[in-house]
Short mmCIF file of C-alpha atoms and ligand atoms in Angstrom, two decimals:
data_model
loop_
_atom_site.label_atom_id
_atom_site.label_comp_id
_atom_site.label_asym_id
_atom_site.label_seq_id
_atom_site.Cartn_x
_atom_site.Cartn_y
_atom_site.Cartn_z
CA MET A 1 44.94 107.59 105.21
CA ALA A 2 46.41 104.20 104.66
CA ILE A 3 48.56 102.21 106.78
CA GLU A 4 52.09 102.20 105.75
CA GLN A 5 55.51 101.04 106.72
CA THR A 6 58.68 103.12 106.50
CA LEU A 7 62.35 102.33 107.29
CA SER A 8 63.96 104.25 110.08
CA LEU A 9 67.77 104.36 111.03
CA ILE A 10 68.89 105.81 114.17
CA LYS A 11 72.32 107.08 112.78
CA PRO A 12 75.88 106.53 114.42
CA ASP A 13 76.04 110.02 116.13
CA ALA A 14 72.95 109.03 118.04
CA THR A 15 73.73 105.46 118.84
CA ARG A 16 77.07 106.74 120.30
CA ARG A 17 75.49 109.09 122.57
CA GLY A 18 72.96 106.47 123.95
CA LEU A 19 70.04 108.24 122.19
CA THR A 20 68.08 105.17 120.99
CA GLY A 21 65.66 104.96 123.94
CA ALA A 22 64.83 108.60 123.65
CA ILE A 23 64.35 108.55 120.04
CA ASN A 24 62.24 105.19 120.42
CA ALA A 25 59.98 107.10 122.99
CA ARG A 26 59.44 109.91 120.54
CA ILE A 27 58.52 107.57 117.78
CA GLU A 28 55.98 105.80 119.88
CA ALA A 29 54.69 109.06 121.32
CA ALA A 30 53.97 110.17 117.81
CA GLY A 31 51.76 107.11 117.43
CA LEU A 32 54.07 105.11 115.09
CA ALA A 33 54.55 101.41 116.38
CA ILE A 34 58.14 100.07 116.09
CA VAL A 35 57.20 96.68 114.40
CA ALA A 36 60.88 95.32 113.70
CA GLN A 37 64.22 96.65 115.03
CA ARG A 38 68.01 95.65 114.69
CA ARG A 39 71.40 97.20 115.76
CA VAL A 40 73.81 96.57 112.88
CA ARG A 41 77.10 98.10 111.72
CA LEU A 42 77.17 98.75 108.14
CA THR A 43 80.20 97.99 105.96
CA VAL A 44 81.33 100.72 103.83
CA ALA A 45 80.06 98.49 100.76
CA GLN A 46 76.62 98.46 102.55
CA ALA A 47 76.58 102.01 103.31
CA GLU A 48 77.44 102.94 99.71
CA GLY A 49 74.70 100.83 98.52
CA PHE A 50 72.11 102.24 100.79
CA TYR A 51 72.86 105.90 99.89
CA ALA A 52 73.62 105.06 96.25
CA VAL A 53 71.23 107.68 94.98
CA HIS A 54 73.55 110.38 96.32
CA ARG A 55 76.70 108.78 94.91
CA GLU A 56 77.55 111.78 92.50
CA ARG A 57 77.17 114.25 95.36
CA GLY A 58 80.24 116.13 96.72
CA PHE A 59 79.35 114.84 100.50
CA PHE A 60 78.81 111.14 99.35
CA ALA A 61 82.53 109.79 100.54
CA ASP A 62 82.11 111.55 103.93
CA LEU A 63 78.45 110.18 104.28
CA VAL A 64 79.32 106.71 103.69
CA ALA A 65 82.37 106.92 106.10
CA TYR A 66 80.00 108.33 108.78
CA MET A 67 77.35 105.64 108.18
CA ALA A 68 79.80 103.01 108.82
CA SER A 69 81.78 104.61 111.62
CA GLY A 70 79.32 102.88 114.31
CA PRO A 71 76.17 101.02 115.03
CA VAL A 72 72.87 101.92 113.56
CA VAL A 73 69.60 100.95 114.66
CA ALA A 74 67.35 99.81 111.71
CA GLN A 75 63.64 99.92 112.48
CA VAL A 76 60.55 99.32 110.63
CA LEU A 77 57.71 101.95 111.67
CA GLU A 78 54.02 101.38 110.85
CA GLY A 79 51.05 103.44 111.22
CA GLU A 80 48.83 105.71 109.21
CA GLY A 81 50.73 107.63 106.65
CA ALA A 82 53.95 106.55 108.46
CA VAL A 83 56.23 107.68 105.62
CA ALA A 84 55.15 111.33 105.78
CA ARG A 85 54.58 111.22 109.47
CA TYR A 86 57.81 109.98 110.23
CA ARG A 87 59.53 112.71 107.79
CA GLU A 88 57.61 115.25 109.72
CA LEU A 89 58.63 113.97 113.11
CA MET A 90 62.45 113.93 111.98
CA GLY A 91 62.31 117.59 110.69
CA PRO A 92 64.34 118.73 107.62
CA THR A 93 67.79 117.42 106.67
CA ASP A 94 69.60 120.49 108.13
CA PRO A 95 68.90 120.59 111.79
CA ALA A 96 69.36 124.38 111.97
CA LYS A 97 66.12 124.68 109.76
CA ALA A 98 64.25 122.22 111.96
CA PRO A 99 61.26 123.14 113.94
CA SER A 100 61.53 122.76 117.53
CA GLY A 101 59.81 119.34 118.76
CA THR A 102 61.40 117.52 115.94
CA LEU A 103 63.87 114.72 116.30
CA ARG A 104 66.68 116.53 114.40
CA ALA A 105 65.95 119.93 116.10
CA GLU A 106 66.40 118.07 119.54
CA PHE A 107 69.26 115.58 118.69
CA ALA A 108 71.04 116.41 115.55
CA LEU A 109 74.71 117.42 115.67
CA GLY A 110 74.76 119.00 112.03
CA LEU A 111 73.80 118.74 108.42
CA GLN A 112 75.55 115.27 108.19
CA GLU A 113 75.13 114.01 111.73
CA ASN A 114 71.58 114.45 111.70
CA SER A 115 70.72 111.24 113.97
CA VAL A 116 67.90 109.89 112.01
CA HIS A 117 66.96 108.46 108.54
CA GLY A 118 63.57 108.08 107.36
CA SER A 119 62.27 106.56 103.65
CA ASP A 120 60.94 109.28 101.48
CA SER A 121 58.21 107.36 99.71
CA VAL A 122 56.13 104.15 100.00
CA ALA A 123 58.26 102.65 97.15
CA ASN A 124 61.67 103.49 98.44
CA ALA A 125 60.51 102.27 102.00
CA ALA A 126 59.90 98.81 100.62
CA THR A 127 63.27 98.68 99.01
CA GLU A 128 65.00 99.95 102.16
CA ILE A 129 63.13 97.62 104.68
CA ALA A 130 64.27 94.65 102.35
CA CYS A 131 67.79 95.84 102.85
CA PHE A 132 67.47 95.00 106.44
CA PHE A 133 64.49 92.75 107.16
CA SER A 134 62.87 89.78 105.97
CA ARG A 135 59.15 89.38 106.29
CA LEU A 136 59.29 87.17 109.37
CA ASP A 137 61.32 89.91 111.16
CA ILE A 138 58.22 92.24 110.97
CA VAL A 139 55.68 91.91 113.74
CA GLY A 140 53.04 94.01 113.84
P1 LIG B 201 67.88 110.78 105.06
O1 LIG B 201 67.97 110.10 103.57
O2 LIG B 201 69.26 110.35 105.81
O3 LIG B 201 66.69 110.35 105.93
P2 LIG B 201 67.15 113.55 103.98
O4 LIG B 201 66.44 112.47 103.19
O5 LIG B 201 66.66 114.39 104.84
O6 LIG B 201 68.11 112.30 104.87
P3 LIG B 201 69.15 113.27 101.87
O7 LIG B 201 69.10 114.48 100.81
O8 LIG B 201 68.51 112.00 101.35
O9 LIG B 201 68.34 113.80 103.27
O10 LIG B 201 70.58 113.12 102.29
C1 LIG B 201 71.04 111.98 103.02
C2 LIG B 201 72.00 112.19 104.10
O11 LIG B 201 73.35 112.77 103.65
C3 LIG B 201 71.54 113.44 105.02
O12 LIG B 201 70.46 112.86 105.93
C4 LIG B 201 72.78 113.71 105.62
O13 LIG B 201 73.13 112.84 106.64
C5 LIG B 201 73.74 113.89 104.41
N1 LIG B 201 73.67 115.06 103.69
C6 LIG B 201 72.89 115.48 102.97
N2 LIG B 201 73.07 116.71 102.45
C7 LIG B 201 74.35 117.00 102.84
C8 LIG B 201 75.23 118.02 102.75
N3 LIG B 201 75.19 119.03 101.93
N4 LIG B 201 76.29 117.92 103.32
C9 LIG B 201 76.93 116.83 104.16
N5 LIG B 201 75.78 115.73 104.42
C10 LIG B 201 74.58 115.91 103.86
MG1 LIG B 202 66.99 110.98 102.10
#
């Protein structure tokens, strides 16, 4: 399988609880390299832009407010099949349905406050990485 890059966000519920290090340890143990990382506070406008695909959904305003409610840690993860591999490590959106051992089963508080984001395709990963990083920031 090809070496890919994916965008990870450690979301405000997790940064607030001091879980960045624990999540990073799990990412590295899963064989994914953290090749860029930045802690940022999204504005409401930036959160709206990032999740624009969901703008018609009933949960959109709440989602945007939550994503702008505290710091996020944006990361580029690299490895073989990184996009699917990180989605598998995260587990499904709803932590109640997440298999044990996944990040969301272990750390998420609920359907919205689900601790991590991961890109859902290689094409979306490239777009999302460009929201947070320039090429010089990514050091493999
Ligand atoms: P992400 O895009 O953050 O990696 P995902 O791809 O598993 O998560 P999406 O369907 O893209 O899930 O939803 C984006 C985010 O919106 C979810 O991670 C969650 O925080 C929130 N969300 C999704 N569905 C709901 C819902 N029904 N109610 C409240 N929040 C939701
Ligand atoms: Mg998604």
